[in-house]
Coordinates of C-alpha atoms in Angstrom, one line a residue:
M1 CA 0.0 0.0 0.0
F2 CA 2.7 2.5 1.0
K3 CA 5.8 1.3 -1.0
L4 CA 6.9 3.2 -4.1
D5 CA 9.3 0.6 -5.5
L6 CA 8.6 1.3 -9.1
E7 CA 9.0 4.6 -11.0
S8 CA 5.5 4.2 -12.4
E9 CA 4.1 4.1 -8.9
V10 CA 5.8 7.4 -8.1
H11 CA 4.2 8.9 -11.3
T12 CA 0.8 7.7 -10.2
R13 CA 1.2 9.2 -6.7
V14 CA 2.1 12.6 -8.2
I15 CA -0.8 12.5 -10.6
N16 CA -3.4 11.4 -8.1
N17 CA -2.4 12.9 -4.8
N18 CA -3.0 16.5 -3.9
T19 CA -0.7 16.3 -0.9
V20 CA 2.2 15.3 -3.1
R21 CA 1.7 18.0 -5.6
D22 CA 1.2 20.6 -2.9
G23 CA 4.6 19.5 -1.4
I24 CA 6.3 20.0 -4.8
I25 CA 4.7 23.4 -5.3
N26 CA 5.7 24.5 -1.8
A27 CA 9.3 23.4 -2.4
L28 CA 9.4 25.5 -5.6
E29 CA 7.7 28.4 -3.7
A30 CA 5.3 28.7 -6.6
N31 CA 2.1 30.6 -6.7
G32 CA -0.5 31.3 -9.3
K33 CA -1.8 29.1 -12.2
I34 CA 0.0 25.7 -11.9
E35 CA -0.1 22.7 -14.3
F36 CA 1.7 19.4 -14.1
I37 CA 2.3 17.9 -17.6
H38 CA 3.0 14.2 -17.5
E39 CA 5.5 12.5 -19.8
D40 CA 6.2 15.7 -21.7
E41 CA 8.4 15.3 -24.8
Y42 CA 11.3 17.7 -25.5
I43 CA 13.9 17.8 -28.3
N44 CA 15.8 14.7 -29.4
G45 CA 12.8 12.6 -28.2
I46 CA 13.7 13.2 -24.5
V47 CA 10.6 12.6 -22.4
A48 CA 10.5 14.4 -19.1
D49 CA 8.5 12.7 -16.4
F50 CA 6.8 16.0 -15.5
S51 CA 6.9 19.6 -16.7
I52 CA 5.6 22.0 -14.1
I53 CA 4.2 25.1 -15.7
V54 CA 3.6 28.1 -13.4
N55 CA 1.8 31.2 -14.8
N56 CA 2.4 30.0 -18.4
K57 CA 6.2 29.5 -17.9
I58 CA 8.2 26.3 -17.4
R59 CA 9.1 26.6 -13.7
A60 CA 10.6 23.1 -13.4
I61 CA 11.2 19.8 -15.2
M62 CA 11.1 16.8 -12.9
E63 CA 12.8 13.4 -13.1
C64 CA 11.2 10.6 -11.0
K65 CA 12.7 7.4 -9.7
G66 CA 11.3 4.5 -7.7
G67 CA 12.7 3.1 -4.5
N68 CA 13.9 -0.1 -6.1
I69 CA 16.7 1.5 -8.0
G70 CA 20.3 0.6 -8.5
V71 CA 23.2 3.0 -8.9
T72 CA 23.3 2.7 -12.8
D73 CA 19.7 3.8 -13.1
Y74 CA 20.2 6.5 -10.5
V75 CA 23.1 7.9 -12.6
R76 CA 21.0 7.8 -15.7
G77 CA 18.4 9.9 -13.9
I78 CA 21.1 12.5 -13.1
G79 CA 22.0 12.5 -16.8
Q80 CA 18.3 13.3 -17.6
V81 CA 18.3 16.1 -15.1
F82 CA 21.5 17.6 -16.7
Q83 CA 19.6 17.7 -20.0
Y84 CA 16.7 19.6 -18.4
E85 CA 19.1 22.2 -17.1
Y86 CA 20.6 22.5 -20.6
F87 CA 17.1 23.1 -22.1
A88 CA 16.7 26.1 -19.8
E89 CA 20.2 27.4 -20.2
K90 CA 20.0 27.4 -24.0
N91 CA 16.3 28.4 -23.9
V92 CA 15.3 25.4 -26.1
M93 CA 11.8 26.2 -27.2
H94 CA 9.1 23.8 -26.0
K95 CA 5.6 24.2 -27.3
S96 CA 6.2 28.0 -27.4
I97 CA 6.3 28.0 -23.5
P98 CA 9.2 30.2 -22.1
Y99 CA 11.3 29.2 -19.2
D100 CA 10.9 30.9 -15.8
N101 CA 13.9 33.0 -14.6
E102 CA 13.9 30.9 -11.4
F103 CA 13.8 27.6 -13.3
N104 CA 14.8 24.4 -11.4
C105 CA 15.2 20.9 -12.5
I106 CA 14.0 18.4 -9.9
Y107 CA 15.2 14.9 -8.9
F108 CA 12.3 13.3 -7.1
F109 CA 12.3 9.9 -5.3
P110 CA 10.9 8.1 -2.3
D111 CA 12.6 8.1 1.1
S112 CA 13.6 4.5 0.7
V113 CA 16.2 5.4 -1.9
I114 CA 18.4 6.9 0.9
R115 CA 17.4 4.3 3.5
N116 CA 17.7 1.1 1.6
N117 CA 20.5 1.5 -1.0
T118 CA 24.2 0.9 -0.6
F119 CA 25.2 3.9 -2.7
N120 CA 25.4 7.4 -1.1
I121 CA 23.5 10.1 -2.9
A122 CA 26.0 12.7 -1.8
K123 CA 28.8 11.2 -3.9
F124 CA 27.6 12.4 -7.3
K125 CA 27.8 15.6 -9.3
Y126 CA 24.4 17.3 -9.8
P127 CA 23.3 20.3 -12.0
Q128 CA 23.5 23.7 -10.4
S129 CA 19.8 24.4 -10.9
M130 CA 18.7 21.1 -9.4
I131 CA 16.7 20.6 -6.2
M132 CA 16.3 17.2 -4.7
L133 CA 12.9 16.3 -3.4
E134 CA 11.9 13.2 -1.3
I135 CA 8.4 11.8 -0.9
N136 CA 7.7 9.9 2.3
E137 CA 6.1 6.7 1.2
R138 CA 3.7 6.5 4.1
N139 CA 2.3 10.0 4.6
N140 CA 3.1 11.6 1.2
A141 CA 5.0 14.5 2.8
V142 CA 7.4 16.0 0.3
R143 CA 10.6 17.5 1.6
L144 CA 13.5 19.4 0.2
I145 CA 16.8 17.6 0.8
S146 CA 19.0 20.6 1.8
K147 CA 22.6 21.2 0.9
K148 CA 23.4 20.8 4.6
E149 CA 21.9 17.3 4.7
I150 CA 23.8 16.3 1.6
E151 CA 27.0 17.5 3.4
E152 CA 26.1 15.4 6.4
L153 CA 25.5 12.3 4.2
E154 CA 28.9 13.0 2.5
N155 CA 30.6 13.3 5.8
A156 CA 28.9 10.1 6.9
Y157 CA 30.5 8.4 3.9
E158 CA 33.9 9.9 4.6
S159 CA 33.7 9.0 8.3
N160 CA 32.6 5.4 7.5
L161 CA 29.2 5.9 9.2
V162 CA 26.2 3.6 8.6
T163 CA 23.1 5.4 7.5
I164 CA 19.9 3.5 8.6
S165 CA 17.7 6.6 8.3
Q166 CA 18.0 10.2 7.1
Y167 CA 15.8 11.7 9.8
Y168 CA 17.0 13.4 12.9
F169 CA 14.7 15.0 15.5
R170 CA 16.5 17.9 17.1
D171 CA 16.4 17.5 20.8
N172 CA 12.6 17.9 21.0
R173 CA 9.8 15.7 22.0
V174 CA 7.3 14.4 19.4
F175 CA 4.4 16.0 21.3
E176 CA 6.1 19.4 20.9
Y177 CA 5.9 19.0 17.1
Y178 CA 2.3 18.1 17.5
I179 CA 1.5 21.1 19.6
L180 CA 3.3 23.4 17.1
L181 CA 1.4 22.0 14.2
K182 CA -1.9 22.3 16.0
Y183 CA -1.1 25.9 16.9
L184 CA -0.2 26.8 13.3
L185 CA -3.4 25.3 12.1
Y186 CA -5.4 27.2 14.7
L187 CA -3.8 30.5 13.6
E188 CA -4.3 29.8 9.9
E189 CA -8.0 29.0 10.5
R190 CA -8.3 32.4 12.2
G191 CA -6.8 34.1 9.1
F192 CA -3.2 34.7 10.2
K193 CA -0.5 34.3 7.6
D194 CA 3.3 34.5 7.3
F195 CA 4.2 33.6 10.9
N196 CA 7.3 34.8 12.6
R197 CA 8.9 31.9 14.5
K198 CA 10.5 34.0 17.3
E199 CA 7.4 36.0 17.8
L200 CA 5.2 32.9 18.1
E201 CA 7.6 31.3 20.5
N202 CA 7.8 34.3 22.8
R203 CA 4.2 35.3 22.6
F204 CA 2.6 31.9 23.1
L205 CA 4.6 28.7 22.8
K206 CA 6.8 29.3 25.9
K207 CA 3.7 29.7 28.0
I208 CA 3.0 25.9 27.6
G209 CA 6.1 25.0 29.6
T210 CA 7.1 21.9 27.7
I211 CA 10.3 20.0 28.5
N212 CA 12.3 21.8 25.8
N213 CA 10.6 25.1 26.3
G214 CA 13.5 27.1 25.1
N215 CA 14.0 25.0 22.0
W216 CA 11.0 25.8 19.9
R217 CA 13.4 27.0 17.2
N218 CA 14.5 23.4 16.6
A219 CA 10.9 22.3 16.5
F220 CA 10.2 24.7 13.7
I221 CA 13.4 23.5 11.9
T222 CA 12.4 19.9 12.2
V223 CA 8.8 20.2 10.9
S224 CA 10.1 22.3 8.1
N225 CA 12.7 19.7 7.2
L226 CA 10.0 17.1 7.2
G227 CA 8.0 19.1 4.7
L228 CA 5.1 19.8 7.1
I229 CA 5.4 23.6 6.9
N230 CA 6.4 25.9 4.1
N231 CA 8.8 28.8 3.8
R232 CA 6.1 31.1 5.4
N233 CA 5.7 28.7 8.3
M234 CA 2.3 27.7 7.2
L235 CA 1.2 24.1 7.1
T236 CA 1.5 22.1 3.9
E237 CA -1.2 19.6 3.1
A238 CA 0.9 16.9 4.7
G239 CA 1.2 19.0 7.8
K240 CA -2.5 19.7 8.0
S241 CA -3.4 16.0 7.6
L242 CA -1.2 15.3 10.7
A243 CA -2.3 18.3 12.7
I244 CA -6.0 17.3 12.7
K245 CA -5.3 13.9 14.2
S246 CA -5.5 12.9 17.9
Y247 CA -2.1 12.8 19.6
E248 CA -1.9 9.0 19.8
C249 CA -2.6 8.7 16.1
F250 CA -0.1 11.5 15.3
A251 CA 2.6 9.8 17.3
A252 CA 2.0 6.4 15.8
E253 CA 2.1 8.0 12.3
I254 CA 5.4 9.8 13.1
Y255 CA 6.8 6.5 14.4
N256 CA 5.9 4.6 11.3
S257 CA 6.9 7.3 8.9
Y258 CA 10.2 8.5 10.4
I259 CA 11.6 6.9 13.5
R260 CA 10.7 3.2 13.6
V261 CA 14.2 2.0 12.7
Y262 CA 15.8 3.8 15.6
F263 CA 13.4 2.3 18.1
E264 CA 13.9 -1.2 16.6
E265 CA 17.7 -0.9 16.9
I266 CA 17.5 0.1 20.5
F267 CA 15.0 -2.6 21.4
N268 CA 17.2 -5.2 19.7
T269 CA 20.1 -4.1 21.8
F270 CA 17.9 -4.5 25.0
K271 CA 17.1 -8.1 23.8
R272 CA 20.7 -9.0 23.1
C273 CA 22.0 -7.6 26.4
G274 CA 19.5 -9.5 28.4
D275 CA 18.4 -6.6 30.5
T276 CA 18.0 -2.8 30.3
C277 CA 20.6 -1.8 32.9
I278 CA 23.4 -0.7 30.5
N279 CA 24.4 2.9 30.2
N280 CA 24.2 4.8 26.9
Q281 CA 27.9 4.2 26.1
E282 CA 27.4 0.5 26.4
L283 CA 24.2 0.7 24.3
A284 CA 26.2 2.5 21.6
K285 CA 29.0 -0.1 21.8
D286 CA 26.5 -3.0 21.3
L287 CA 24.8 -1.2 18.4
R288 CA 28.2 -0.5 16.7
K289 CA 29.2 -4.2 17.1
H290 CA 26.3 -5.2 14.8
Y291 CA 27.6 -2.8 12.1
R292 CA 31.2 -4.0 12.1
D293 CA 32.1 -1.4 14.8
R294 CA 30.9 1.5 12.6
D295 CA 29.0 4.4 14.1
I296 CA 25.4 4.9 13.1
L297 CA 24.3 8.3 11.8
Y298 CA 22.1 10.1 14.3
L299 CA 22.2 7.2 16.7
T300 CA 25.6 6.2 18.2
Q301 CA 27.4 9.4 17.4
S302 CA 28.5 12.0 20.1
N303 CA 29.3 9.5 22.8
G304 CA 25.7 8.5 23.5
R305 CA 24.0 12.0 23.2
Y306 CA 21.8 10.9 20.3
I307 CA 20.9 7.7 22.1
S308 CA 19.9 9.8 25.2
S309 CA 17.6 11.8 23.0
W310 CA 15.9 8.8 21.5
L311 CA 15.5 7.2 24.9
N312 CA 13.7 10.3 26.2
I313 CA 11.4 10.2 23.2
M314 CA 10.7 6.5 23.9
R315 CA 9.9 7.3 27.5
D316 CA 8.0 10.6 27.3
D317 CA 6.2 10.5 23.9
Y318 CA 5.4 6.8 23.6
G319 CA 5.8 5.5 27.2
C320 CA 7.3 2.3 25.9
I321 CA 10.1 2.4 28.5
Q322 CA 10.4 3.9 31.9
F323 CA 13.5 5.2 33.7
E324 CA 14.5 8.0 36.1
P325 CA 16.7 10.9 34.8
K326 CA 20.4 9.9 34.5
S327 CA 19.6 6.3 35.3
S328 CA 20.4 3.3 33.2
N329 CA 17.9 1.2 35.1
R330 CA 15.1 1.0 32.5
K331 CA 11.9 -0.9 32.5
I332 CA 10.3 -2.0 29.2
I333 CA 6.6 -1.3 29.1
Y334 CA 5.9 -2.5 25.5
N335 CA 7.6 -2.8 22.2
P336 CA 5.8 -0.8 19.4
S337 CA 7.0 -3.1 16.6
E338 CA 5.1 -6.0 18.2
L339 CA 1.7 -4.1 18.1
N340 CA -0.7 -3.4 15.3
F341 CA -1.7 0.2 14.7
E342 CA -4.8 0.3 17.0
A343 CA -3.0 -1.4 19.9
F344 CA -0.1 0.9 19.5
K345 CA -2.3 4.0 19.7
K346 CA -3.9 2.6 22.9
K347 CA -0.5 2.1 24.5
I348 CA 0.5 5.7 23.7
W349 CA -2.7 7.0 25.2
E350 CA -2.2 5.0 28.3
N351 CA 1.5 5.7 28.9
S352 CA 2.6 9.0 27.2
I353 CA 3.1 12.2 29.3
A354 CA 2.2 14.3 26.3
Y355 CA -1.4 14.8 27.3
K356 CA -0.8 17.2 30.2
Y357 CA 1.1 19.5 27.9
I358 CA -1.6 19.3 25.2
E359 CA -4.2 20.1 27.9
K360 CA -2.2 23.1 28.9
Y361 CA -2.0 24.2 25.2
T362 CA -5.8 23.8 24.9
D363 CA -6.4 25.7 28.1
L364 CA -4.3 28.7 26.9
I365 CA -6.1 28.7 23.5
Q366 CA -9.5 28.7 25.2
K367 CA -8.5 31.6 27.4
G368 CA -7.6 33.6 24.2
E369 CA -3.9 33.8 25.0
F370 CA -2.9 32.9 21.4

């Protein structure tokens, strides 16, 4: 249902899903009359997967790939994208439609391309005008893969790091992302636009008193990186679809879409070690051992700091483990990977500490302190 192994499946998702097209449009920062032209033929018989026409100009030409792709086909895709850049540079006429001055070529693929392949996407040469967009196979959120992320993936390669996931949650709790998205949706419904992050933090968000109350900047950065808000800090369609959910449904969706692999690695270490009374450094050591003593990106780096962050999320957002601050004496409450979706949501509702903060947020809104 969720997988996009084949390129044709990616094409179909773009054609049929408003959330996907909205994500692409937001990444391009496009406004006005917008048209997606599928399998559009250019000179020399070159067929682009999609031309994106904005206000009667070619704003972008997009090359799509499926998740089940090898390095040879990936490189062929880069070659296609170079041709699209050439078309715009040389102003190659196409159906009498001019090119936009802010033209981009797009390389578009599912999140599994980074997660499941042995090649590193950072170790290739790309066109200057290219932007790289990733679609999350489960929730259809489209996100821009930034130059900084490419640099991190390149550094991971140079440092012999293992990449099991490209997603990193920046020292926040999942329920803080939920509250932020709910708040932005509330403001948008009241007619507010173009939100200033610092102003929203100081005016309202800090009043909630969450665990990372001085770290709302990172919450904004993360939901932006995930493609849930746009450059004006307004929700994308993917962000709206998550913001309207109950917290337990939201948290379960975030788990399945972004962070499942980190939890599974940690729970596997708990099983291998026989108990949960090992400190973060020992956890990291065991995790590395199963990857030929290589560090794991966003998990075993920084002498256990990342592990500490994930353990806090497991405890506070999901309630699947319990432990006191600075203690390695942990108690497993449940393992999310062993539950179906409905049972998982019930466990979150029973064990997460999120609800007292969500209640505080709701109380402030009802008092008109937004």
